Amino acid sequence: MDSAGHRDTTDSTETVTVLTFDLETERYCVRADAVASVLGVTDEQSIAMADDPWNAGSVSVAGERVRVVDLPRAFTAASRTTARIDDPKLLVFTTADTDGAYYGWLVDDVDTTRTIDAARLEPTQTSSRLAHVKGRLEIDGDDVIWLDERTIHG
């Protein structure tokens, strides 16, 4: 368990199911059990116009408020314009913040879940800019960056 009471999912003796998704040309993953649902987004215009991609507004899902992190913009250099795809997805997470709002990540495309051996995770050099990256691994021949949703949500 970590200091917040969460089970450490990178124990070298366990398998973990991850959900893979894309942002532009990069492939990412997150623990599948942290994701409550994947939704299509029909009108992301207000999210795209938000000043802060890390707090790009909120949407209502099944009567619950979901704070949106616009990952394509958050992970892109400010000098580069991110081209929007026609059918972005919203990953809605299972954990609510102290205000009772859930978190959602706007992403380009969502793939499937994969069960992987946690020992395959290669840690990356940590810096404050990359604190949300758990490491890298190869899944089905693709280089995948594993994101730590707890770090991104604070």
Tab-separated table of N, CA and C in Angstrom:
chain	number	residue	atom	x	y	z
A	1	MET	N	0.834	-1.180	0.000
A	1	MET	CA	0.000	0.000	0.000
A	1	MET	C	0.880	1.246	0.000
A	2	ASP	N	0.411	2.276	-0.706
A	2	ASP	CA	1.149	3.533	-0.675
A	2	ASP	C	0.663	4.376	0.498
A	3	SER	N	1.202	5.585	0.619
A	3	SER	CA	0.872	6.431	1.761
A	3	SER	C	-0.593	6.856	1.780
A	4	ALA	N	-1.277	6.786	0.637
A	4	ALA	CA	-2.691	7.159	0.587
A	4	ALA	C	-3.606	5.957	0.815
A	5	GLY	N	-3.006	4.774	1.057
A	5	GLY	CA	-3.806	3.589	1.311
A	5	GLY	C	-4.193	2.813	0.069
A	6	HIS	N	-3.644	3.179	-1.097
A	6	HIS	CA	-3.927	2.463	-2.334
A	6	HIS	C	-2.961	1.298	-2.481
A	7	ARG	N	-3.451	0.195	-3.036
A	7	ARG	CA	-2.580	-0.934	-3.293
A	7	ARG	C	-1.594	-0.570	-4.385
A	8	ASP	N	-0.321	-0.895	-4.197
A	8	ASP	CA	0.709	-0.612	-5.194
A	8	ASP	C	0.546	-1.596	-6.333
A	9	THR	N	0.203	-1.101	-7.522
A	9	THR	CA	-0.064	-1.982	-8.658
A	9	THR	C	1.178	-2.312	-9.450
A	10	THR	N	2.346	-1.943	-8.989
A	10	THR	CA	3.560	-2.258	-9.735
A	10	THR	C	4.393	-3.303	-9.013
A	11	ASP	N	3.780	-4.075	-8.104
A	11	ASP	CA	4.469	-5.183	-7.452
A	11	ASP	C	4.895	-6.167	-8.531
A	12	SER	N	6.149	-6.612	-8.469
A	12	SER	CA	6.711	-7.425	-9.543
A	12	SER	C	6.078	-8.811	-9.650
A	13	THR	N	5.258	-9.228	-8.705
A	13	THR	CA	4.683	-10.564	-8.760
A	13	THR	C	3.221	-10.562	-9.203
A	14	GLU	N	2.679	-9.454	-9.618
A	14	GLU	CA	1.271	-9.445	-9.954
A	14	GLU	C	1.013	-8.997	-11.388
A	15	THR	N	-0.158	-9.395	-11.871
A	15	THR	CA	-0.612	-8.903	-13.164
A	15	THR	C	-1.602	-7.780	-12.909
A	16	VAL	N	-1.665	-6.868	-13.852
A	16	VAL	CA	-2.536	-5.706	-13.745
A	16	VAL	C	-3.258	-5.545	-15.075
A	17	THR	N	-4.532	-5.212	-15.008
A	17	THR	CA	-5.286	-4.929	-16.225
A	17	THR	C	-5.256	-3.427	-16.451
A	18	VAL	N	-4.834	-3.037	-17.652
A	18	VAL	CA	-4.747	-1.627	-18.006
A	18	VAL	C	-5.650	-1.355	-19.204
A	19	LEU	N	-6.091	-0.116	-19.305
A	19	LEU	CA	-6.874	0.350	-20.447
A	19	LEU	C	-5.959	1.227	-21.279
A	20	THR	N	-5.802	0.909	-22.557
A	20	THR	CA	-4.933	1.703	-23.419
A	20	THR	C	-5.752	2.742	-24.179
A	21	PHE	N	-5.094	3.877	-24.446
A	21	PHE	CA	-5.745	4.953	-25.199
A	21	PHE	C	-4.675	5.761	-25.912
A	22	ASP	N	-5.120	6.582	-26.864
A	22	ASP	CA	-4.204	7.358	-27.693
A	22	ASP	C	-4.405	8.844	-27.489
A	23	LEU	N	-3.285	9.561	-27.588
A	23	LEU	CA	-3.254	11.015	-27.690
A	23	LEU	C	-2.325	11.316	-28.856
A	24	GLU	N	-2.894	11.821	-29.927
A	24	GLU	CA	-2.148	12.034	-31.167
A	24	GLU	C	-1.440	10.746	-31.538
A	25	THR	N	-0.124	10.728	-31.640
A	25	THR	CA	0.599	9.534	-32.085
A	25	THR	C	1.129	8.689	-30.934
A	26	GLU	N	0.886	9.094	-29.696
A	26	GLU	CA	1.394	8.365	-28.530
A	26	GLU	C	0.318	7.445	-27.962
A	27	ARG	N	0.756	6.306	-27.452
A	27	ARG	CA	-0.150	5.369	-26.793
A	27	ARG	C	0.110	5.425	-25.286
A	28	TYR	N	-0.962	5.451	-24.504
A	28	TYR	CA	-0.897	5.536	-23.047
A	28	TYR	C	-1.751	4.432	-22.450
A	29	CYS	N	-1.592	4.225	-21.143
A	29	CYS	CA	-2.489	3.326	-20.432
A	29	CYS	C	-2.669	3.819	-19.006
A	30	VAL	N	-3.706	3.300	-18.367
A	30	VAL	CA	-4.041	3.602	-16.985
A	30	VAL	C	-4.659	2.327	-16.413
A	31	ARG	N	-4.610	2.159	-15.103
A	31	ARG	CA	-5.232	0.990	-14.478
A	31	ARG	C	-6.705	0.927	-14.874
A	32	ALA	N	-7.139	-0.189	-15.391
A	32	ALA	CA	-8.526	-0.326	-15.842
A	32	ALA	C	-9.507	-0.215	-14.688
A	33	ASP	N	-9.133	-0.677	-13.496
A	33	ASP	CA	-10.077	-0.615	-12.376
A	33	ASP	C	-10.281	0.802	-11.855
A	34	ALA	N	-9.494	1.756	-12.339
A	34	ALA	CA	-9.668	3.157	-11.950
A	34	ALA	C	-10.689	3.868	-12.838
A	35	VAL	N	-11.056	3.244	-13.954
A	35	VAL	CA	-11.960	3.861	-14.920
A	35	VAL	C	-13.375	3.307	-14.741
A	36	ALA	N	-14.324	4.209	-14.488
A	36	ALA	CA	-15.721	3.805	-14.311
A	36	ALA	C	-16.413	3.623	-15.653
A	37	SER	N	-16.116	4.513	-16.620
A	37	SER	CA	-16.767	4.421	-17.921
A	37	SER	C	-15.978	5.193	-18.971
A	38	VAL	N	-16.284	4.870	-20.216
A	38	VAL	CA	-15.730	5.569	-21.373
A	38	VAL	C	-16.912	6.087	-22.164
A	39	LEU	N	-16.926	7.400	-22.398
A	39	LEU	CA	-18.052	8.026	-23.074
A	39	LEU	C	-17.608	8.756	-24.321
A	40	GLY	N	-18.488	8.813	-25.303
A	40	GLY	CA	-18.250	9.662	-26.461
A	40	GLY	C	-18.564	11.101	-26.085
A	41	VAL	N	-17.876	12.035	-26.701
A	41	VAL	CA	-18.095	13.459	-26.430
A	41	VAL	C	-18.615	14.084	-27.710
A	42	THR	N	-19.835	14.618	-27.655
A	42	THR	CA	-20.433	15.187	-28.863
A	42	THR	C	-20.100	16.655	-29.047
A	43	ASP	N	-19.913	17.387	-27.950
A	43	ASP	CA	-19.611	18.815	-28.066
A	43	ASP	C	-18.516	19.173	-27.074
A	44	GLU	N	-17.275	19.154	-27.568
A	44	GLU	CA	-16.151	19.466	-26.682
A	44	GLU	C	-15.681	20.903	-26.850
A	45	GLN	N	-16.480	21.742	-27.514
A	45	GLN	CA	-16.082	23.118	-27.810
A	45	GLN	C	-15.769	23.917	-26.546
A	46	SER	N	-16.593	23.816	-25.499
A	46	SER	CA	-16.328	24.576	-24.279
A	46	SER	C	-15.066	24.076	-23.591
A	47	ILE	N	-14.798	22.775	-23.680
A	47	ILE	CA	-13.566	22.210	-23.111
A	47	ILE	C	-12.364	22.722	-23.895
A	48	ALA	N	-12.458	22.723	-25.210
A	48	ALA	CA	-11.348	23.162	-26.064
A	48	ALA	C	-11.022	24.636	-25.869
A	49	MET	N	-12.003	25.430	-25.443
A	49	MET	CA	-11.795	26.869	-25.262
A	49	MET	C	-11.359	27.234	-23.844
A	50	ALA	N	-11.294	26.274	-22.937
A	50	ALA	CA	-10.925	26.557	-21.544
A	50	ALA	C	-9.489	27.069	-21.469
A	51	ASP	N	-9.249	28.013	-20.565
A	51	ASP	CA	-7.910	28.579	-20.396
A	51	ASP	C	-6.903	27.562	-19.866
A	52	ASP	N	-7.341	26.679	-18.990
A	52	ASP	CA	-6.451	25.730	-18.332
A	52	ASP	C	-6.844	24.302	-18.716
A	53	PRO	N	-6.035	23.603	-19.526
A	53	PRO	CA	-6.404	22.242	-19.922
A	53	PRO	C	-6.458	21.265	-18.749
A	54	TRP	N	-5.762	21.560	-17.650
A	54	TRP	CA	-5.795	20.690	-16.471
A	54	TRP	C	-7.096	20.858	-15.690
A	55	ASN	N	-7.830	21.936	-15.959
A	55	ASN	CA	-9.145	22.170	-15.362
A	55	ASN	C	-10.008	22.797	-16.455
A	56	ALA	N	-10.425	21.954	-17.387
A	56	ALA	CA	-11.095	22.429	-18.599
A	56	ALA	C	-12.608	22.484	-18.467
A	57	GLY	N	-13.082	22.614	-17.255
A	57	GLY	CA	-14.516	22.702	-17.042
A	57	GLY	C	-15.069	21.393	-16.520
A	58	SER	N	-16.385	21.267	-16.589
A	58	SER	CA	-17.014	20.041	-16.104
A	58	SER	C	-18.210	19.699	-16.977
A	59	VAL	N	-18.581	18.437	-16.923
A	59	VAL	CA	-19.757	17.946	-17.626
A	59	VAL	C	-20.571	17.138	-16.623
A	60	SER	N	-21.831	16.925	-16.920
A	60	SER	CA	-22.684	16.113	-16.063
A	60	SER	C	-22.858	14.750	-16.715
A	61	VAL	N	-22.581	13.705	-15.933
A	61	VAL	CA	-22.715	12.335	-16.417
A	61	VAL	C	-23.551	11.575	-15.397
A	62	ALA	N	-24.704	11.091	-15.821
A	62	ALA	CA	-25.612	10.324	-14.953
A	62	ALA	C	-25.870	11.058	-13.639
A	63	GLY	N	-26.048	12.369	-13.731
A	63	GLY	CA	-26.343	13.173	-12.565
A	63	GLY	C	-25.140	13.537	-11.706
A	64	GLU	N	-23.964	13.115	-12.100
A	64	GLU	CA	-22.735	13.419	-11.349
A	64	GLU	C	-21.900	14.427	-12.126
A	65	ARG	N	-21.245	15.314	-11.377
A	65	ARG	CA	-20.360	16.295	-12.004
A	65	ARG	C	-18.995	15.662	-12.251
A	66	VAL	N	-18.466	15.841	-13.461
A	66	VAL	CA	-17.170	15.288	-13.854
A	66	VAL	C	-16.270	16.436	-14.286
A	67	ARG	N	-15.185	16.654	-13.550
A	67	ARG	CA	-14.193	17.663	-13.933
A	67	ARG	C	-13.327	17.105	-15.049
A	68	VAL	N	-13.119	17.893	-16.082
A	68	VAL	CA	-12.433	17.413	-17.280
A	68	VAL	C	-11.005	17.929	-17.342
A	69	VAL	N	-10.089	16.991	-17.601
A	69	VAL	CA	-8.707	17.320	-17.934
A	69	VAL	C	-8.573	17.061	-19.429
A	70	ASP	N	-8.215	18.089	-20.179
A	70	ASP	CA	-8.052	17.993	-21.630
A	70	ASP	C	-6.635	17.504	-21.913
A	71	LEU	N	-6.425	16.179	-21.877
A	71	LEU	CA	-5.070	15.631	-22.009
A	71	LEU	C	-4.369	15.993	-23.316
A	72	PRO	N	-5.048	16.004	-24.482
A	72	PRO	CA	-4.314	16.398	-25.688
A	72	PRO	C	-3.673	17.780	-25.568
A	73	ARG	N	-4.383	18.734	-24.948
A	73	ARG	CA	-3.807	20.073	-24.762
A	73	ARG	C	-2.811	20.105	-23.617
A	74	ALA	N	-3.096	19.394	-22.531
A	74	ALA	CA	-2.207	19.407	-21.365
A	74	ALA	C	-0.853	18.798	-21.681
A	75	PHE	N	-0.811	17.797	-22.554
A	75	PHE	CA	0.442	17.106	-22.870
A	75	PHE	C	1.149	17.669	-24.089
A	76	THR	N	0.600	18.716	-24.701
A	76	THR	CA	1.200	19.312	-25.892
A	76	THR	C	1.861	20.634	-25.519
A	77	ALA	N	2.999	20.908	-26.115
A	77	ALA	CA	3.682	22.177	-25.868
A	77	ALA	C	2.753	23.334	-26.216
A	78	ALA	N	2.814	24.384	-25.433
A	78	ALA	CA	1.924	25.535	-25.629
A	78	ALA	C	2.086	26.148	-27.013
A	79	SER	N	3.253	26.014	-27.618
A	79	SER	CA	3.497	26.618	-28.925
A	79	SER	C	2.909	25.798	-30.072
A	80	ARG	N	2.471	24.556	-29.783
A	80	ARG	CA	1.936	23.686	-30.810
A	80	ARG	C	0.424	23.624	-30.716
A	81	THR	N	-0.247	23.662	-31.830
A	81	THR	CA	-1.704	23.564	-31.847
A	81	THR	C	-2.085	22.101	-32.003
A	82	THR	N	-2.962	21.638	-31.141
A	82	THR	CA	-3.443	20.266	-31.217
A	82	THR	C	-4.651	20.216	-32.137
A	83	ALA	N	-4.575	19.383	-33.166
A	83	ALA	CA	-5.709	19.188	-34.052
A	83	ALA	C	-6.705	18.266	-33.364
A	84	ARG	N	-7.949	18.653	-33.317
A	84	ARG	CA	-8.983	17.843	-32.684
A	84	ARG	C	-9.444	16.756	-33.629
A	85	ILE	N	-9.695	15.607	-33.065
A	85	ILE	CA	-10.287	14.539	-33.861
A	85	ILE	C	-11.804	14.709	-33.822
A	86	ASP	N	-12.497	14.006	-34.692
A	86	ASP	CA	-13.945	14.166	-34.798
A	86	ASP	C	-14.719	13.550	-33.639
A	87	ASP	N	-14.187	12.484	-33.040
A	87	ASP	CA	-14.945	11.747	-32.035
A	87	ASP	C	-14.098	11.472	-30.791
A	88	PRO	N	-13.788	12.523	-29.989
A	88	PRO	CA	-12.976	12.283	-28.786
A	88	PRO	C	-13.755	11.467	-27.758
A	89	LYS	N	-13.022	10.884	-26.826
A	89	LYS	CA	-13.620	10.081	-25.762
A	89	LYS	C	-13.308	10.709	-24.410
A	90	LEU	N	-14.140	10.404	-23.422
A	90	LEU	CA	-13.933	10.869	-22.064
A	90	LEU	C	-13.822	9.650	-21.160
A	91	LEU	N	-12.653	9.488	-20.525
A	91	LEU	CA	-12.469	8.440	-19.521
A	91	LEU	C	-12.961	9.021	-18.196
A	92	VAL	N	-13.958	8.421	-17.586
A	92	VAL	CA	-14.483	8.889	-16.308
A	92	VAL	C	-13.955	7.944	-15.230
A	93	PHE	N	-13.332	8.532	-14.207
A	93	PHE	CA	-12.680	7.740	-13.168
A	93	PHE	C	-13.614	7.455	-12.010
A	94	THR	N	-13.285	6.426	-11.242
A	94	THR	CA	-14.140	5.939	-10.164
A	94	THR	C	-14.061	6.769	-8.893
A	95	THR	N	-13.015	7.550	-8.707
A	95	THR	CA	-12.801	8.273	-7.461
A	95	THR	C	-13.218	9.733	-7.582
A	96	ALA	N	-13.980	10.202	-6.599
A	96	ALA	CA	-14.398	11.607	-6.561
A	96	ALA	C	-13.401	12.410	-5.733
A	97	ASP	N	-13.326	13.711	-6.022
A	97	ASP	CA	-12.458	14.584	-5.232
A	97	ASP	C	-13.183	15.013	-3.957
A	98	THR	N	-12.557	15.861	-3.182
A	98	THR	CA	-13.142	16.288	-1.899
A	98	THR	C	-14.443	17.065	-2.073
A	99	ASP	N	-14.665	17.644	-3.258
A	99	ASP	CA	-15.911	18.375	-3.528
A	99	ASP	C	-17.012	17.466	-4.073
A	100	GLY	N	-16.710	16.177	-4.232
A	100	GLY	CA	-17.696	15.241	-4.747
A	100	GLY	C	-17.737	15.137	-6.263
A	101	ALA	N	-16.854	15.847	-6.964
A	101	ALA	CA	-16.811	15.767	-8.425
A	101	ALA	C	-15.880	14.624	-8.837
A	102	TYR	N	-16.251	13.969	-9.900
A	102	TYR	CA	-15.401	12.916	-10.459
A	102	TYR	C	-14.470	13.540	-11.486
A	103	TYR	N	-13.452	12.799	-11.895
A	103	TYR	CA	-12.520	13.292	-12.903
A	103	TYR	C	-12.747	12.576	-14.217
A	104	GLY	N	-12.514	13.290	-15.297
A	104	GLY	CA	-12.564	12.706	-16.620
A	104	GLY	C	-11.420	13.222	-17.448
A	105	TRP	N	-10.862	12.358	-18.272
A	105	TRP	CA	-9.786	12.756	-19.187
A	105	TRP	C	-10.325	12.723	-20.605
A	106	LEU	N	-10.195	13.830	-21.305
A	106	LEU	CA	-10.518	13.864	-22.716
A	106	LEU	C	-9.335	13.254	-23.458
A	107	VAL	N	-9.586	12.240	-24.279
A	107	VAL	CA	-8.537	11.551	-25.033
A	107	VAL	C	-8.991	11.399	-26.475
A	108	ASP	N	-8.054	11.044	-27.350
A	108	ASP	CA	-8.390	10.910	-28.763
A	108	ASP	C	-9.141	9.619	-29.078
A	109	ASP	N	-8.641	8.499	-28.576
A	109	ASP	CA	-9.241	7.213	-28.897
A	109	ASP	C	-8.953	6.242	-27.759
A	110	VAL	N	-9.856	5.323	-27.526
A	110	VAL	CA	-9.688	4.322	-26.478
A	110	VAL	C	-9.625	2.956	-27.140
A	111	ASP	N	-8.658	2.159	-26.711
A	111	ASP	CA	-8.482	0.810	-27.243
A	111	ASP	C	-9.151	-0.165	-26.284
A	112	THR	N	-8.535	-1.272	-26.016
A	112	THR	CA	-9.115	-2.289	-25.150
A	112	THR	C	-8.278	-2.452	-23.893
A	113	THR	N	-8.779	-3.275	-22.989
A	113	THR	CA	-7.997	-3.582	-21.798
A	113	THR	C	-7.018	-4.698	-22.125
A	114	ARG	N	-5.898	-4.675	-21.427
A	114	ARG	CA	-4.867	-5.707	-21.567
A	114	ARG	C	-4.405	-6.087	-20.162
A	115	THR	N	-4.178	-7.345	-19.927
A	115	THR	CA	-3.603	-7.783	-18.663
A	115	THR	C	-2.107	-7.935	-18.884
A	116	ILE	N	-1.338	-7.243	-18.065
A	116	ILE	CA	0.116	-7.227	-18.234
A	116	ILE	C	0.795	-7.644	-16.929
A	117	ASP	N	2.031	-8.061	-17.060
A	117	ASP	CA	2.864	-8.378	-15.906
A	117	ASP	C	3.491	-7.072	-15.429
A	118	ALA	N	3.188	-6.668	-14.209
A	118	ALA	CA	3.672	-5.389	-13.680
A	118	ALA	C	5.191	-5.313	-13.656
A	119	ALA	N	5.877	-6.446	-13.655
A	119	ALA	CA	7.342	-6.447	-13.652
A	119	ALA	C	7.904	-5.912	-14.967
A	120	ARG	N	7.101	-5.864	-16.013
A	120	ARG	CA	7.552	-5.342	-17.306
A	120	ARG	C	7.643	-3.817	-17.340
A	121	LEU	N	7.097	-3.160	-16.326
A	121	LEU	CA	7.113	-1.702	-16.286
A	121	LEU	C	8.544	-1.209	-16.092
A	122	GLU	N	8.989	-0.345	-17.005
A	122	GLU	CA	10.309	0.277	-16.907
A	122	GLU	C	10.130	1.681	-16.359
A	123	PRO	N	10.609	1.927	-15.135
A	123	PRO	CA	10.451	3.269	-14.552
A	123	PRO	C	11.139	4.322	-15.415
A	124	THR	N	10.584	5.513	-15.418
A	124	THR	CA	11.195	6.626	-16.129
A	124	THR	C	11.834	7.553	-15.112
A	125	GLN	N	12.733	8.397	-15.599
A	125	GLN	CA	13.324	9.385	-14.713
A	125	GLN	C	12.217	10.312	-14.255
A	126	THR	N	12.162	10.542	-12.960
A	126	THR	CA	11.096	11.397	-12.450
A	126	THR	C	11.552	12.838	-12.374
A	127	SER	N	10.675	13.698	-12.745
A	127	SER	CA	10.855	15.138	-12.598
A	127	SER	C	9.470	15.682	-12.295
A	128	SER	N	9.389	16.887	-11.857
A	128	SER	CA	8.067	17.431	-11.537
A	128	SER	C	7.176	17.469	-12.775
A	129	ARG	N	7.775	17.626	-13.953
A	129	ARG	CA	7.003	17.669	-15.187
A	129	ARG	C	6.428	16.294	-15.548
A	130	LEU	N	7.125	15.218	-15.148
A	130	LEU	CA	6.699	13.871	-15.502
A	130	LEU	C	6.263	13.057	-14.289
A	131	ALA	N	5.885	13.717	-13.207
A	131	ALA	CA	5.512	13.006	-11.985
A	131	ALA	C	4.304	12.101	-12.203
A	132	HIS	N	3.493	12.374	-13.201
A	132	HIS	CA	2.294	11.579	-13.462
A	132	HIS	C	2.572	10.329	-14.303
A	133	VAL	N	3.835	10.116	-14.717
A	133	VAL	CA	4.202	8.950	-15.510
A	133	VAL	C	4.775	7.877	-14.587
A	134	LYS	N	4.130	6.693	-14.566
A	134	LYS	CA	4.626	5.574	-13.761
A	134	LYS	C	5.801	4.899	-14.441
A	135	GLY	N	5.786	4.887	-15.773
A	135	GLY	CA	6.845	4.235	-16.525
A	135	GLY	C	6.389	3.900	-17.930
A	136	ARG	N	7.215	3.074	-18.582
A	136	ARG	CA	6.922	2.651	-19.961
A	136	ARG	C	6.948	1.138	-20.025
A	137	LEU	N	6.194	0.595	-20.971
A	137	LEU	CA	6.229	-0.827	-21.229
A	137	LEU	C	5.804	-1.065	-22.662
A	138	GLU	N	6.035	-2.285	-23.122
A	138	GLU	CA	5.629	-2.643	-24.472
A	138	GLU	C	4.390	-3.525	-24.379
A	139	ILE	N	3.375	-3.149	-25.147
A	139	ILE	CA	2.139	-3.927	-25.218
A	139	ILE	C	1.842	-4.174	-26.686
A	140	ASP	N	1.781	-5.433	-27.062
A	140	ASP	CA	1.488	-5.817	-28.453
A	140	ASP	C	2.395	-5.098	-29.452
A	141	GLY	N	3.666	-4.942	-29.108
A	141	GLY	CA	4.635	-4.324	-30.005
A	141	GLY	C	4.660	-2.807	-29.977
A	142	ASP	N	3.794	-2.182	-29.199
A	142	ASP	CA	3.748	-0.719	-29.105
A	142	ASP	C	4.371	-0.248	-27.802
A	143	ASP	N	5.103	0.866	-27.861
A	143	ASP	CA	5.623	1.513	-26.666
A	143	ASP	C	4.463	2.259	-26.012
A	144	VAL	N	4.196	1.972	-24.727
A	144	VAL	CA	3.051	2.533	-24.025
A	144	VAL	C	3.537	3.242	-22.768
A	145	ILE	N	3.015	4.436	-22.534
A	145	ILE	CA	3.344	5.216	-21.342
A	145	ILE	C	2.226	4.999	-20.327
A	146	TRP	N	2.596	4.515	-19.137
A	146	TRP	CA	1.615	4.244	-18.080
A	146	TRP	C	1.468	5.493	-17.226
A	147	LEU	N	0.248	6.043	-17.178
A	147	LEU	CA	-0.034	7.243	-16.394
A	147	LEU	C	-0.608	6.878	-15.029
A	148	ASP	N	-0.238	7.651	-14.030
A	148	ASP	CA	-0.747	7.469	-12.670
A	148	ASP	C	-1.868	8.483	-12.443
A	149	GLU	N	-3.107	8.002	-12.518
A	149	GLU	CA	-4.259	8.896	-12.400
A	149	GLU	C	-4.312	9.583	-11.041
A	150	ARG	N	-3.819	8.955	-10.005
A	150	ARG	CA	-3.850	9.574	-8.670
A	150	ARG	C	-2.948	10.815	-8.619
A	151	THR	N	-1.820	10.762	-9.314
A	151	THR	CA	-0.918	11.919	-9.346
A	151	THR	C	-1.530	13.049	-10.176
A	152	ILE	N	-2.143	12.704	-11.298
A	152	ILE	CA	-2.754	13.731	-12.147
A	152	ILE	C	-3.901	14.422	-11.413
A	153	HIS	N	-4.670	13.675	-10.644
A	153	HIS	CA	-5.816	14.252	-9.946
A	153	HIS	C	-5.436	14.948	-8.650
A	154	GLY	N	-4.189	14.777	-8.228
A	154	GLY	CA	-3.709	15.453	-7.028
A	154	GLY	C	-4.129	14.797	-5.826
